[in-house]
C-alpha cells in the first residue's frame, strides 16, 4: 500500500510520521506539499503535527482551505483512511471532517510528556491491533488539545463507538477525557497524542506501532480481497 | 461601489470555559479589583469590504464570520459596519 503525508507550511512532524510508517510497515510513503489537488493514488493519508500556517486565527483554520485538504475530503468520501495527528486533528475538526473543536488547554500550559491512553474502540481500521480497554503510553505535545463538543455530539460519539482513545488522566481538560475520535464512516481518526513518537524502545514506548500496523493490515486485506475478486 | 469599514469581535461561547479569561480574572482579584467578574478574552479584527449596498456588504461579512473568522462550534461573533466617507 501507499501512504501520503501532507506537508503544510509550518508542519514539523511530517518526517517523523513518514519514518514511523516506513519503520512499522515497510510501506512506501510520499511527502506531499499542501498544494496537491489529487491524492487518489494513496491508500492512506496522514495530516501531521506542527503549526500549519503559524496556527494563525485558530489552529488548523487556514490549512482547511488548502487544495490538499479538499483532496483529502474527496478521499474520505471514497473510504480511504485518513489519520490526523495533533495539528492534523485540529485541521480535521476545522474542516468538519470530524466533529468538535480543539481549544486552549484548561491550565494554559503547553504539555510535552508521555501520557496513558485507554483504548475505547478496537474494531476500527486504526485500532484493531489493540485490546479493548488496553492502557497504552503515547506522548503528547500541545497547547491547544482540549477537545470540546456539545453534549449531544459527545453522546453520539460515545453511543456510536467513535471515541477511539481516552486519557487515563486528562492533561488538558478535554470533555469526556477524549484524546482521539473517529469520523462517521470510521475511516478518519484524529488524535492529539503522537503515535509516531512511540515506535522504538529508546523513545520510551512502542505502543504507537500498532496504530500504523492496524491501518496497514486493514488496507492490505482490502487490496487482497479486491485482487481475489478481480 | 461603496467601501465599508468593518470591526469584528470573536469570543468563546458562554458555555465554553475560557482559561485565559479565568487567569486574567484571578490577576485582577490579586490586584484588588474584587468586583471584576466573568472575564472573557476574545479577538478583534478590522477590515474593509466593498459592495453595492450595505445589505450586500453585511451578507458578505456574515459569511466571512461563519466560515472563516469564527468557528461556530466554540465561538460566537459580532460586528459593526460603517460606510467609509472619502
Tab-separated table of C-alpha atoms in Angstrom:
chain	number	residue	atom	x	y	z
A	1	UNK	CA	0.000	0.000	0.000
A	2	UNK	CA	0.996	3.602	-0.477
A	3	UNK	CA	0.854	6.413	2.062
A	4	UNK	CA	0.905	10.194	1.758
A	5	UNK	CA	1.927	12.636	4.463
A	6	UNK	CA	0.594	16.112	3.673
A	7	UNK	CA	3.098	18.887	4.403
A	8	UNK	CA	1.731	22.360	5.199
A	9	UNK	CA	3.884	25.426	5.731
A	10	UNK	CA	4.607	25.042	9.446
A	11	UNK	CA	4.186	21.253	9.700
A	12	UNK	CA	7.015	19.816	11.791
A	13	UNK	CA	6.112	16.186	12.417
A	14	UNK	CA	5.846	15.215	8.735
A	15	UNK	CA	9.235	13.462	8.535
A	16	UNK	CA	8.605	11.668	11.837
A	17	UNK	CA	5.248	10.399	10.584
A	18	UNK	CA	6.751	9.187	7.290
A	19	UNK	CA	9.613	7.489	9.147
A	20	UNK	CA	7.180	5.803	11.549
A	21	UNK	CA	5.170	4.373	8.646
A	22	UNK	CA	8.308	3.048	6.923
A	23	UNK	CA	9.701	1.545	10.120
A	24	UNK	CA	6.478	-0.104	11.268
A	25	UNK	CA	5.002	-1.279	7.955
A	26	UNK	CA	7.764	-1.206	5.335
A	27	UNK	CA	5.355	0.640	3.015
A	28	UNK	CA	6.140	3.446	0.577
A	29	UNK	CA	5.450	6.973	1.833
A	30	UNK	CA	5.388	10.219	-0.123
A	31	UNK	CA	5.610	13.640	1.460
A	32	UNK	CA	3.036	15.690	-0.436
A	33	UNK	CA	3.013	19.506	-0.465
A	34	UNK	CA	-0.225	21.250	0.578
A	35	UNK	CA	-0.976	22.443	-2.964
A	36	UNK	CA	-1.594	18.871	-4.189
A	37	UNK	CA	-5.024	18.622	-5.781
A	38	UNK	CA	-5.228	14.852	-6.299
A	39	UNK	CA	-4.412	12.251	-3.648
A	40	UNK	CA	-6.348	9.394	-5.262
A	41	UNK	CA	-3.238	7.251	-5.762
A	42	UNK	CA	-2.813	6.842	-1.981
A	43	UNK	CA	-4.426	4.245	0.274
A	44	UNK	CA	-3.864	6.227	3.462
A	45	UNK	CA	-3.205	9.900	4.150
A	46	UNK	CA	-1.650	11.434	7.250
A	47	UNK	CA	-2.127	15.052	8.308
A	48	UNK	CA	0.885	15.542	10.582
A	49	UNK	CA	1.557	17.596	13.682
A	50	UNK	CA	3.033	21.058	13.728
A	51	UNK	CA	1.789	24.609	13.403
A	52	UNK	CA	0.283	24.848	9.927
A	53	UNK	CA	0.211	28.460	8.751
A	54	UNK	CA	1.588	29.503	12.129
A	55	UNK	CA	-1.724	28.500	13.762
A	56	UNK	CA	-2.935	31.945	12.640
A	57	UNK	CA	-6.555	32.762	13.516
A	58	UNK	CA	-7.113	29.284	15.041
A	59	UNK	CA	-5.136	26.032	14.866
A	60	UNK	CA	-5.915	24.389	11.540
A	61	UNK	CA	-8.196	27.222	10.399
A	62	UNK	CA	-6.136	28.293	7.391
A	63	UNK	CA	-4.893	24.821	6.432
A	64	UNK	CA	-8.514	23.852	5.960
A	65	UNK	CA	-8.643	25.950	2.775
A	66	UNK	CA	-5.603	24.374	1.139
A	67	UNK	CA	-6.094	22.289	-2.027
A	68	UNK	CA	-4.727	19.171	-0.297
A	69	UNK	CA	-7.496	19.279	2.301
A	70	UNK	CA	-10.092	19.436	-0.478
A	71	UNK	CA	-8.390	16.388	-1.991
A	72	UNK	CA	-8.472	14.698	1.433
A	73	UNK	CA	-12.206	15.392	1.630
A	74	UNK	CA	-12.724	13.506	-1.646
A	75	UNK	CA	-10.637	10.528	-0.481
A	76	UNK	CA	-12.567	10.380	2.805
A	77	UNK	CA	-15.763	10.078	0.750
A	78	UNK	CA	-14.078	7.263	-1.199
A	79	UNK	CA	-13.457	5.408	2.060
A	80	UNK	CA	-9.687	5.920	2.180
A	81	UNK	CA	-8.014	6.048	5.593
A	82	UNK	CA	-7.129	9.493	6.923
A	83	UNK	CA	-5.152	9.967	10.130
A	84	UNK	CA	-4.800	13.414	11.705
A	85	UNK	CA	-2.203	13.728	14.443
A	86	UNK	CA	-2.197	16.766	16.766
A	87	UNK	CA	-2.319	19.738	14.364
A	88	UNK	CA	-3.718	17.262	11.816
A	89	UNK	CA	-6.602	16.564	14.229
A	90	UNK	CA	-7.186	20.326	14.503
A	91	UNK	CA	-7.259	20.609	10.698
A	92	UNK	CA	-9.820	17.764	10.530
A	93	UNK	CA	-12.173	19.426	13.036
A	94	UNK	CA	-11.835	22.820	11.329
A	95	UNK	CA	-12.647	21.070	8.037
A	96	UNK	CA	-15.719	19.431	9.628
A	97	UNK	CA	-14.352	16.019	8.680
A	98	UNK	CA	-14.523	15.364	12.423
A	99	UNK	CA	-16.928	16.984	14.909
A	100	UNK	CA	-15.966	19.304	17.762
A	101	UNK	CA	-13.030	21.648	18.185
A	102	UNK	CA	-9.687	21.782	19.994
A	103	UNK	CA	-9.255	24.647	22.474
A	104	UNK	CA	-6.509	26.039	24.691
A	105	UNK	CA	-5.593	23.580	27.458
A	106	UNK	CA	-7.584	24.414	30.590
A	107	UNK	CA	-4.389	25.290	32.517
A	108	UNK	CA	-2.942	27.344	29.602
A	109	UNK	CA	0.307	25.345	29.633
A	110	UNK	CA	1.931	23.620	26.686
A	111	UNK	CA	2.268	19.971	27.731
A	112	UNK	CA	5.006	17.774	26.325
A	113	UNK	CA	5.023	14.437	28.146
A	114	UNK	CA	4.191	10.735	27.980
A	115	UNK	CA	0.533	10.092	28.788
A	116	UNK	CA	-1.518	6.983	29.397
A	117	UNK	CA	-4.384	6.346	26.987
A	118	UNK	CA	-7.240	3.886	27.241
A	119	UNK	CA	-8.274	2.164	24.027
A	120	UNK	CA	-12.033	2.672	23.794
A	121	UNK	CA	-12.607	1.062	20.399
A	122	UNK	CA	-10.585	-1.783	18.926
A	123	UNK	CA	-12.685	-2.502	15.863
A	124	UNK	CA	-11.702	0.489	13.723
A	125	UNK	CA	-9.134	0.282	10.911
A	126	UNK	CA	-6.788	2.299	13.162
A	127	UNK	CA	-7.153	0.401	16.422
A	128	UNK	CA	-7.809	-3.241	15.541
A	129	UNK	CA	-4.377	-4.371	16.773
A	130	UNK	CA	-5.103	-3.104	20.310
A	131	UNK	CA	-7.139	-4.747	23.065
A	132	UNK	CA	-10.344	-3.064	24.182
A	133	UNK	CA	-9.628	-1.201	27.421
A	134	UNK	CA	-5.884	-1.622	26.965
A	135	UNK	CA	-3.752	1.105	28.537
A	136	UNK	CA	-1.044	2.410	26.254
A	137	UNK	CA	1.711	5.022	26.560
A	138	UNK	CA	1.844	7.688	23.852
A	139	UNK	CA	3.413	11.154	24.197
A	140	UNK	CA	1.570	14.435	23.750
A	141	UNK	CA	2.966	17.860	22.802
A	142	UNK	CA	0.303	20.524	22.569
A	143	UNK	CA	-1.033	23.756	23.999
A	144	UNK	CA	-4.438	23.520	22.331
A	145	UNK	CA	-5.711	19.995	22.837
A	146	UNK	CA	-8.820	20.472	24.933
A	147	UNK	CA	-11.481	18.655	22.933
A	148	UNK	CA	-14.810	20.435	23.005
A	149	UNK	CA	-18.171	19.420	21.563
A	150	UNK	CA	-21.753	19.964	22.674
A	151	UNK	CA	-23.265	17.259	24.944
A	152	UNK	CA	-25.350	15.753	22.097
A	153	UNK	CA	-22.270	15.315	19.915
A	154	UNK	CA	-20.341	13.706	22.775
A	155	UNK	CA	-23.275	11.357	23.444
A	156	UNK	CA	-23.342	10.415	19.741
A	157	UNK	CA	-19.593	9.766	19.732
A	158	UNK	CA	-19.968	7.544	22.774
A	159	UNK	CA	-23.035	5.639	21.530
A	160	UNK	CA	-21.553	5.080	18.091
A	161	UNK	CA	-18.238	3.820	19.490
A	162	UNK	CA	-16.390	6.709	17.887
A	163	UNK	CA	-14.230	7.583	20.882
A	164	UNK	CA	-11.046	5.754	19.920
A	165	UNK	CA	-8.789	6.834	22.786
A	166	UNK	CA	-9.400	8.436	26.174
A	167	UNK	CA	-6.834	9.909	28.555
A	168	UNK	CA	-6.409	7.932	31.781
A	169	UNK	CA	-5.591	11.292	33.422
A	170	UNK	CA	-6.646	14.238	31.290
A	171	UNK	CA	-3.710	16.573	30.597
A	172	UNK	CA	-5.825	19.351	29.051
A	173	UNK	CA	-9.425	19.331	30.309
A	174	UNK	CA	-10.949	17.579	27.288
A	175	UNK	CA	-14.639	16.784	27.556
A	176	UNK	CA	-15.127	13.101	28.498
A	177	UNK	CA	-11.282	12.797	28.603
A	178	UNK	CA	-11.342	12.428	24.819
A	179	UNK	CA	-7.920	12.030	23.188
A	180	UNK	CA	-8.947	10.732	19.758
A	181	UNK	CA	-12.162	10.276	17.788
A	182	UNK	CA	-13.345	8.541	14.643
A	183	UNK	CA	-15.334	10.071	11.799
A	184	UNK	CA	-18.799	8.911	10.887
A	185	UNK	CA	-17.613	6.344	8.360
A	186	UNK	CA	-14.901	5.051	10.698
A	187	UNK	CA	-12.191	5.818	8.133
A	188	UNK	CA	-10.990	9.084	9.706
A	189	UNK	CA	-9.134	9.235	13.013
A	190	UNK	CA	-7.973	12.394	14.726
A	191	UNK	CA	-5.947	12.288	17.926
A	192	UNK	CA	-3.840	14.753	19.896
A	193	UNK	CA	-1.170	12.254	21.094
A	194	UNK	CA	1.712	11.411	18.747
A	195	UNK	CA	1.840	7.678	17.878
A	196	UNK	CA	4.803	8.362	15.565
A	197	UNK	CA	6.825	9.272	18.659
A	198	UNK	CA	6.257	5.866	20.266
A	199	UNK	CA	7.691	3.319	17.857
A	200	UNK	CA	11.103	2.372	19.344
A	201	UNK	CA	12.137	1.324	22.847
A	202	UNK	CA	14.505	4.273	23.061
A	203	UNK	CA	11.522	6.581	22.596
A	204	UNK	CA	10.108	5.316	25.884
A	205	UNK	CA	7.239	3.371	24.334
A	206	UNK	CA	6.478	1.258	21.285
A	207	UNK	CA	2.706	1.475	21.724
A	208	UNK	CA	2.289	3.689	18.656
A	209	UNK	CA	3.499	0.960	16.289
A	210	UNK	CA	0.230	-0.938	16.257
A	211	UNK	CA	-1.733	2.090	15.077
A	212	UNK	CA	0.204	2.199	11.801
A	213	UNK	CA	0.201	-1.609	11.605
A	214	UNK	CA	-3.582	-1.692	12.085
A	215	UNK	CA	-4.002	0.652	9.129
A	216	UNK	CA	-1.565	-1.398	7.039
A	217	UNK	CA	-3.352	-4.652	7.839
A	218	UNK	CA	-6.774	-3.173	7.106
A	219	UNK	CA	-5.747	-1.778	3.723
A	220	UNK	CA	-3.774	-4.862	2.671
A	221	UNK	CA	-6.739	-7.123	3.474
A	222	UNK	CA	-8.960	-4.885	1.362
A	223	UNK	CA	-6.477	-4.943	-1.514
A	224	UNK	CA	-6.131	-8.735	-1.303
A	225	UNK	CA	-9.895	-9.087	-1.327
A	226	UNK	CA	-10.141	-6.809	-4.377
A	227	UNK	CA	-7.454	-8.849	-6.181
A	228	UNK	CA	-9.251	-12.124	-5.384
A	229	UNK	CA	-12.456	-10.756	-6.868
A	230	UNK	CA	-10.765	-9.250	-9.921
B	1	UNK	CA	-19.313	50.558	-5.382
B	2	UNK	CA	-19.115	51.585	-1.731
B	3	UNK	CA	-16.450	50.793	0.815
B	4	UNK	CA	-17.314	49.795	4.352
B	5	UNK	CA	-15.229	49.770	7.464
B	6	UNK	CA	-15.814	46.600	9.485
B	7	UNK	CA	-14.924	45.722	13.060
B	8	UNK	CA	-15.379	42.083	14.001
B	9	UNK	CA	-15.225	40.680	17.522
B	10	UNK	CA	-14.959	36.939	18.136
B	11	UNK	CA	-15.085	35.287	21.546
B	12	UNK	CA	-15.772	31.881	23.100
B	13	UNK	CA	-19.407	30.915	23.581
B	14	UNK	CA	-20.672	31.344	27.147
B	15	UNK	CA	-20.872	27.546	27.535
B	16	UNK	CA	-17.155	27.116	26.758
B	17	UNK	CA	-14.576	27.522	29.535
B	18	UNK	CA	-12.156	30.369	28.792
B	19	UNK	CA	-8.914	29.653	30.687
B	20	UNK	CA	-7.345	32.956	29.599
B	21	UNK	CA	-10.296	34.938	30.899
B	22	UNK	CA	-10.146	32.928	34.118
B	23	UNK	CA	-6.415	33.630	34.588
B	24	UNK	CA	-6.905	37.357	33.945
B	25	UNK	CA	-9.803	37.449	36.392
B	26	UNK	CA	-7.554	35.909	39.075
B	27	UNK	CA	-4.898	38.536	38.326
B	28	UNK	CA	-7.454	41.329	38.655
B	29	UNK	CA	-8.547	39.968	42.017
B	30	UNK	CA	-4.916	39.791	43.151
B	31	UNK	CA	-4.600	43.472	42.290
B	32	UNK	CA	-7.593	44.255	44.452
B	33	UNK	CA	-10.242	44.583	41.738
B	34	UNK	CA	-12.574	42.257	43.602
B	35	UNK	CA	-15.588	43.364	41.593
B	36	UNK	CA	-14.158	42.102	38.280
B	37	UNK	CA	-16.059	39.024	37.176
B	38	UNK	CA	-16.914	36.948	34.104
B	39	UNK	CA	-13.768	37.997	32.225
B	40	UNK	CA	-13.785	36.665	28.658
B	41	UNK	CA	-10.951	37.147	26.185
B	42	UNK	CA	-11.655	37.449	22.511
B	43	UNK	CA	-10.246	38.604	19.208
B	44	UNK	CA	-10.693	41.875	17.404
B	45	UNK	CA	-10.384	42.110	13.622
B	46	UNK	CA	-10.577	45.131	11.430
B	47	UNK	CA	-11.146	45.063	7.674
B	48	UNK	CA	-12.741	46.929	4.834
B	49	UNK	CA	-15.170	45.400	2.357
B	50	UNK	CA	-16.692	46.704	-0.816
B	51	UNK	CA	-20.253	46.233	-2.020
B	52	UNK	CA	-23.007	47.941	-3.981
B	53	UNK	CA	-25.234	48.205	-0.936
B	54	UNK	CA	-24.829	47.971	2.811
B	55	UNK	CA	-27.026	44.881	2.817
B	56	UNK	CA	-24.725	43.126	0.375
B	57	UNK	CA	-21.666	44.067	2.426
B	58	UNK	CA	-23.317	42.784	5.606
B	59	UNK	CA	-24.177	39.493	3.981
B	60	UNK	CA	-20.610	39.055	2.875
B	61	UNK	CA	-19.207	39.895	6.345
B	62	UNK	CA	-21.607	37.419	7.969
B	63	UNK	CA	-20.410	34.683	5.609
B	64	UNK	CA	-16.784	35.519	6.429
B	65	UNK	CA	-17.584	35.295	10.139
B	66	UNK	CA	-19.439	31.987	9.820
B	67	UNK	CA	-16.942	30.318	7.515
B	68	UNK	CA	-13.544	31.660	8.486
B	69	UNK	CA	-13.251	34.364	11.127
B	70	UNK	CA	-15.021	32.352	13.829
B	71	UNK	CA	-15.562	28.666	14.476
B	72	UNK	CA	-19.266	28.330	15.379
B	73	UNK	CA	-18.536	25.092	17.252
B	74	UNK	CA	-16.887	27.049	20.052
B	75	UNK	CA	-17.092	30.751	19.229
B	76	UNK	CA	-19.607	33.475	18.674
B	77	UNK	CA	-19.160	36.812	16.883
B	78	UNK	CA	-20.484	40.333	16.499
B	79	UNK	CA	-19.579	43.045	14.026
B	80	UNK	CA	-20.071	46.696	13.277
B	81	UNK	CA	-20.107	48.053	9.758
B	82	UNK	CA	-19.953	51.675	8.624
B	83	UNK	CA	-19.642	53.163	5.197
B	84	UNK	CA	-16.331	54.954	4.861
B	85	UNK	CA	-16.614	58.579	3.915
B	86	UNK	CA	-13.971	59.551	1.395
